[in-house]
């Protein structure tokens, strides 16, 4: 797929700025569009797909496909989800990825299976996958077809994975399951007929409760974040398991498991050793010198705030703040922790005293009538530094600023 001159050019220039290379002029012996695509792809892969970047001669797709593909970290997590949902006492038979794309998820998820089938409608991506899988030592059947047509003739599979395209014909982003390609809701009856386990990767913008309700039979919901940014919503459908799904909130290497009942919008704990809830805050003044806890992005997306209170023996500042306080640090808390040093109202004199000596601060607002930018302008502090200021509304309706230092 690449001549030797182009390959040598890529190896010689892959650490250089792609834009500058594009302006440097044509090289008659080099396929410059291919070279620039590969250099840009390799540079992205160094951070996003380090194990692939370390393999010589991996081919990278156009920019949009690189942008849309999973990171290695999230792909490895999905491989763990697969491992959780296969019976280790049986010989693993067939894994099918109906929306293969660049093949990152497929390469990590399909490893335990005897037969691996990669399905992708884009011929260029199929050829790239065929080339790369050989370099990675992954035997796979490559099928160039769309998901709907292949599913109609697909033999029974142990696990089927789908990552529906979240862009419409005009390139605009879509978020509803029924608006993606393929439409999983339409395919679901046939998917359930032909697969023991279905794993769906969906937009993190999607309302997971509605998705669970629309699909039915969801056994697991995984909200996956990296560096506190919500990246993926994974749904596992297994008809042999009860319909009260396990909720797993993941941020990096840490996860929290909760059993959810979507019909009653309630949760219960999978771990019986969680702490009982203790009442901490009785008045605004009592929160000074307490520990402030801010849940990570996956917890925020899950919305299981009352359960977080019960699990860790902490309390929300108010019903809509999604900030918690504790009398002490919580070693295993899934989020950031801060020591509250000062609590102030928006009164000018109080603010002046509370901000004495603070020139820089990291500002966050939660259930607060001002944006971060407008609050920063009012406080006249620059961004950054060691101090953190949280603007929030207390349970009595008062607006307060919590001036804190990060713990750890």
XYZ file of C-alpha atoms in Angstrom:
408
model
C 0.000 0.000 0.000
C 3.061 2.270 0.180
C 6.224 2.562 -1.939
C 9.657 2.455 -0.328
C 10.502 6.117 -1.007
C 7.348 7.257 0.794
C 8.048 4.904 3.689
C 11.585 6.272 4.121
C 10.298 9.847 3.970
C 7.784 9.102 6.734
C 10.425 7.563 8.986
C 12.798 10.467 8.391
C 10.253 13.232 9.033
C 7.650 11.826 11.423
C 8.810 14.005 14.336
C 8.417 17.205 12.296
C 5.523 19.638 12.016
C 3.036 18.322 9.431
C 1.976 21.806 8.344
C 5.565 22.817 7.661
C 6.144 19.612 5.715
C 3.059 20.340 3.607
C 4.497 23.754 2.730
C 7.977 22.460 1.991
C 7.172 21.535 -1.597
C 6.625 18.388 -3.599
C 8.979 15.448 -3.768
C 8.612 13.612 -7.063
C 9.496 10.258 -5.512
C 7.180 10.585 -2.518
C 3.399 10.223 -2.271
C 3.078 13.374 -0.181
C -0.642 13.081 0.715
C 0.001 9.553 1.993
C 3.172 10.622 3.811
C 1.502 13.561 5.559
C -1.475 11.403 6.586
C 0.834 8.779 8.065
C 3.029 11.294 9.902
C -0.019 13.047 11.388
C -1.549 9.697 12.330
C 1.640 8.446 13.995
C 1.987 11.652 15.998
C -1.589 11.272 17.247
C -1.039 7.585 17.996
C 1.978 8.308 20.188
C -0.382 9.713 22.800
C -3.640 7.986 21.942
C -2.386 4.532 20.893
C 1.143 4.087 22.248
C 1.381 0.327 21.690
C 0.362 0.778 18.032
C 2.740 3.718 17.543
C 5.563 1.446 18.712
C 4.916 -0.990 15.825
C 6.764 -0.102 12.613
C 4.729 0.229 9.404
C 1.292 0.539 11.038
C -0.945 2.405 8.600
C -3.083 5.281 9.855
C -6.419 6.411 8.370
C -7.525 9.974 7.511
C -7.780 12.541 10.299
C -11.524 12.097 10.984
C -11.114 8.366 11.567
C -8.172 8.993 13.913
C -10.260 11.555 15.768
C -13.219 9.179 16.150
C -11.350 6.013 17.101
C -11.083 4.854 20.705
C -7.991 5.547 22.730
C -5.917 2.589 23.794
C -6.960 3.200 27.406
C -10.686 2.953 26.659
C -10.151 0.006 24.296
C -8.333 -1.901 27.023
C -11.227 -1.186 29.362
C -13.699 -2.588 26.836
C -11.557 -5.727 26.673
C -12.134 -6.084 30.430
C -15.882 -5.696 29.880
C -15.729 -8.522 27.345
C -13.769 -10.708 29.762
C -16.403 -10.082 32.434
C -19.164 -11.263 30.110
C -17.727 -14.474 28.711
C -17.812 -17.846 30.432
C -14.193 -18.783 31.131
C -15.219 -22.436 31.477
C -16.133 -22.547 27.785
C -14.053 -22.233 24.654
C -14.560 -18.719 23.337
C -15.875 -19.049 19.829
C -16.941 -15.980 17.818
C -16.515 -12.227 18.279
C -18.028 -9.870 15.676
C -17.447 -6.139 15.398
C -20.150 -4.817 13.078
C -18.676 -1.299 12.892
C -14.958 -2.001 12.664
C -13.597 1.471 11.836
C -9.857 1.799 12.393
C -9.988 -1.438 14.380
C -8.695 -0.286 17.785
C -11.597 -1.696 19.813
C -11.653 -4.859 17.706
C -7.955 -5.521 18.226
C -8.243 -5.408 22.017
C -11.711 -6.912 22.531
C -11.418 -9.881 20.168
C -8.196 -11.432 21.501
C -9.817 -14.179 23.656
C -11.890 -15.578 20.771
C -11.139 -18.409 18.391
C -12.852 -16.645 15.489
C -12.752 -12.873 15.008
C -14.852 -11.094 12.385
C -14.275 -7.429 11.543
C -17.071 -5.784 9.505
C -16.627 -2.341 7.946
C -18.348 -0.731 4.973
C -15.382 1.533 4.069
C -13.033 -0.339 1.730
C -10.006 1.816 2.628
C -10.447 1.070 6.332
C -10.813 -2.632 5.557
C -7.487 -2.650 3.710
C -5.806 -0.718 6.512
C -7.199 -3.173 9.068
C -6.028 -6.178 7.047
C -2.494 -4.731 6.909
C -2.369 -3.688 10.581
C -3.836 -6.864 12.055
C -1.108 -8.878 10.362
C 1.553 -6.655 11.954
C -0.175 -7.038 15.329
C -0.354 -10.826 15.033
C -4.149 -10.813 15.045
C -5.898 -13.318 12.807
C -9.238 -11.925 11.640
C -11.811 -12.301 8.908
C -12.205 -8.941 7.169
C -15.681 -8.301 5.728
C -16.321 -5.172 3.663
C -20.067 -4.667 4.133
C -22.500 -2.567 6.134
C -23.701 -3.801 9.505
C -27.329 -4.303 8.478
C -26.610 -6.559 5.521
C -23.956 -8.623 7.261
C -26.137 -9.098 10.354
C -28.916 -10.540 8.169
C -26.657 -13.436 7.140
C -24.397 -13.548 10.203
C -24.078 -16.915 11.970
C -24.546 -17.066 15.725
C -21.900 -15.114 17.699
C -20.924 -15.145 21.335
C -20.268 -11.394 21.476
C -21.252 -8.670 19.007
C -19.899 -5.139 19.343
C -21.307 -2.000 17.699
C -20.084 1.578 17.742
C -22.731 3.371 15.628
C -21.517 6.400 13.664
C -22.609 9.569 15.454
C -22.581 11.836 12.411
C -25.346 12.335 9.853
C -24.992 12.578 6.063
C -23.915 16.229 6.407
C -21.195 15.472 8.967
C -23.131 16.936 11.909
C -22.992 15.143 15.258
C -25.965 13.069 16.376
C -26.584 11.661 19.848
C -29.857 9.716 19.858
C -29.514 5.963 19.314
C -32.134 6.039 16.564
C -30.249 8.848 14.762
C -26.960 6.948 14.530
C -25.784 4.602 11.785
C -26.657 1.784 12.055
C -29.896 2.264 13.980
C -29.370 -0.198 16.826
C -32.980 0.003 17.989
C -34.161 -1.300 14.600
C -31.501 -4.023 14.585
C -32.008 -5.058 18.208
C -34.481 -7.951 17.683
C -32.130 -9.602 15.180
C -29.073 -8.828 17.323
C -30.686 -10.545 20.308
C -31.554 -13.521 18.139
C -28.019 -13.929 16.807
C -25.763 -12.987 19.739
C -25.404 -14.109 23.342
C -24.000 -10.736 24.394
C -24.301 -7.332 22.709
C -21.951 -4.503 23.648
C -22.804 -0.984 22.445
C -20.536 2.040 22.499
C -22.641 5.214 22.534
C -22.180 8.942 22.929
C -21.432 10.123 26.486
C -23.972 12.893 25.804
C -26.767 10.324 25.720
C -29.185 9.992 28.652
C -28.222 6.530 29.880
C -31.551 5.998 31.651
C -33.500 6.598 28.439
C -31.091 4.362 26.511
C -31.592 1.536 29.012
C -35.350 1.987 28.850
C -35.416 2.116 25.032
C -33.237 -0.940 24.532
C -34.454 -3.228 27.311
C -32.481 -6.124 28.752
C -29.419 -4.012 29.594
C -27.314 -5.810 32.204
C -24.447 -3.325 32.554
C -23.971 0.414 32.075
C -20.377 1.660 31.956
C -19.695 5.391 31.999
C -16.056 5.733 30.977
C -14.003 8.853 31.631
C -10.331 9.610 31.021
C -8.641 12.444 32.919
C -12.076 13.383 34.266
C -13.542 13.827 30.786
C -16.480 11.585 29.931
C -15.546 9.655 26.785
C -17.927 6.724 26.302
C -21.187 5.184 27.373
C -21.038 1.376 27.144
C -24.157 -0.764 27.401
C -24.066 -4.541 27.745
C -27.164 -6.545 26.810
C -27.393 -10.129 28.023
C -30.739 -11.863 28.059
C -29.597 -14.402 30.644
C -29.150 -11.738 33.342
C -31.720 -9.718 35.324
C -32.720 -6.328 33.948
C -31.573 -4.232 36.949
C -28.254 -3.184 35.434
C -24.906 -2.876 37.113
C -23.697 0.727 36.895
C -19.926 1.131 36.629
C -18.467 4.646 36.789
C -14.896 4.641 35.487
C -12.265 7.362 35.538
C -8.873 6.175 34.386
C -7.935 3.073 36.362
C -10.517 3.622 39.113
C -14.100 2.399 39.034
C -17.160 2.430 41.261
C -19.901 -0.204 40.969
C -23.564 0.392 41.745
C -26.648 -1.698 40.929
C -29.354 0.457 39.330
C -33.106 -0.043 39.085
C -34.104 2.132 36.138
C -37.853 1.697 36.666
C -37.728 3.139 40.183
C -34.731 5.380 39.459
C -32.976 3.965 42.506
C -29.640 2.346 43.241
C -28.234 -0.211 45.629
C -24.651 -1.050 46.490
C -22.766 -4.010 45.120
C -20.272 -3.742 48.001
C -21.772 -4.312 51.460
C -18.805 -2.701 53.218
C -19.650 0.857 52.215
C -19.979 3.319 55.060
C -23.385 4.399 56.432
C -24.522 7.949 55.829
C -23.740 10.421 58.600
C -25.244 13.902 58.910
C -22.446 16.475 58.878
C -23.719 19.890 57.851
C -26.271 21.625 60.021
C -25.306 25.222 59.229
C -23.144 27.098 56.727
C -20.544 27.923 59.380
C -19.880 24.248 60.089
C -18.391 23.524 56.670
C -15.261 25.599 57.165
C -12.216 23.333 57.626
C -14.163 20.325 56.385
C -13.136 18.316 53.333
C -14.912 19.254 50.085
C -15.410 16.387 47.632
C -16.086 16.831 43.922
C -17.161 13.619 42.107
C -15.491 12.728 38.827
C -17.187 13.139 35.449
C -18.514 9.568 35.345
C -20.266 9.953 38.712
C -21.737 13.252 37.523
C -23.063 11.553 34.403
C -24.532 8.651 36.410
C -26.351 11.032 38.745
C -26.216 8.681 41.743
C -25.564 11.408 44.292
C -27.668 10.091 47.179
C -25.915 6.754 46.853
C -22.518 8.469 47.022
C -23.641 10.014 50.309
C -24.584 6.623 51.719
C -21.512 4.843 50.402
C -18.941 7.201 51.855
C -20.737 8.736 54.823
C -20.691 12.230 53.318
C -23.295 14.893 52.597
C -24.221 17.157 49.701
C -24.076 20.882 50.300
C -27.461 21.127 48.585
C -29.651 18.965 46.365
C -28.370 20.520 43.120
C -24.785 21.409 43.972
C -23.307 17.913 43.512
C -20.547 18.942 45.891
C -20.044 16.974 49.095
C -18.429 17.541 52.477
C -16.821 15.201 54.949
C -15.205 15.540 58.367
C -12.103 13.816 56.997
C -10.457 12.715 53.769
C -11.954 9.725 51.943
C -9.068 7.599 50.545
C -11.142 5.806 47.898
C -13.437 8.650 46.876
C -13.945 8.756 43.062
C -13.066 12.394 42.488
C -11.080 15.346 43.790
C -10.818 16.420 47.428
C -10.117 19.853 48.905
C -9.623 21.389 52.333
C -12.098 24.238 52.818
C -10.159 27.201 54.264
C -12.669 30.040 53.977
C -16.382 30.403 53.279
C -17.646 33.789 52.142
C -20.830 35.369 50.831
C -20.819 37.727 47.855
C -20.753 40.718 50.189
C -17.992 43.128 49.067
C -16.391 43.481 52.494
C -16.469 39.725 53.132
C -15.014 39.035 49.699
C -12.187 41.507 50.209
C -11.202 39.882 53.498
C -11.540 36.319 52.192
C -9.481 37.017 49.054
C -6.669 38.800 50.864
C -3.386 37.664 49.315
C -5.013 35.531 46.602
C -3.947 36.685 43.134
C -4.590 33.424 41.270
C -7.227 30.734 41.686
C -8.946 27.892 39.820
C -12.664 28.708 39.714
C -15.597 26.280 39.426
C -19.318 27.069 39.661
C -22.022 24.568 40.598
C -25.672 25.636 40.833
C -24.517 29.255 40.938
C -26.015 32.342 39.225
C -22.732 33.399 37.579
C -20.465 31.850 34.966
C -16.818 31.125 35.690
C -15.737 34.056 33.509
C -18.106 36.540 35.129
C -17.163 35.377 38.631
C -13.456 35.634 37.831
C -13.992 39.166 36.545
C -15.843 40.131 39.709
C -13.207 38.601 41.992
C -10.336 40.072 39.945
C -8.142 36.976 40.252
C -6.096 35.358 37.505
C -6.448 31.723 36.479
C -4.249 29.015 37.998
C -2.278 28.741 41.207
C -2.759 26.582 44.292
C -6.126 27.939 45.428
C -9.532 26.659 44.267
C -12.736 28.683 44.527
C -16.116 26.958 44.228
C -19.183 29.118 43.717
C -22.329 27.273 44.784
C -25.785 27.592 46.302
C -26.332 26.232 49.804
C -29.371 24.302 51.020
C -30.823 27.525 52.486
C -30.633 29.217 49.060
C -27.664 31.462 49.880
C -24.837 31.900 47.375
C -21.414 31.122 48.810
C -17.808 30.902 47.711
C -15.722 28.061 49.163
C -12.024 28.894 49.068
C -10.011 25.685 49.197
C -6.677 23.960 48.723
C -6.479 20.662 46.869
C -5.643 17.554 48.886
C -3.101 15.216 47.255
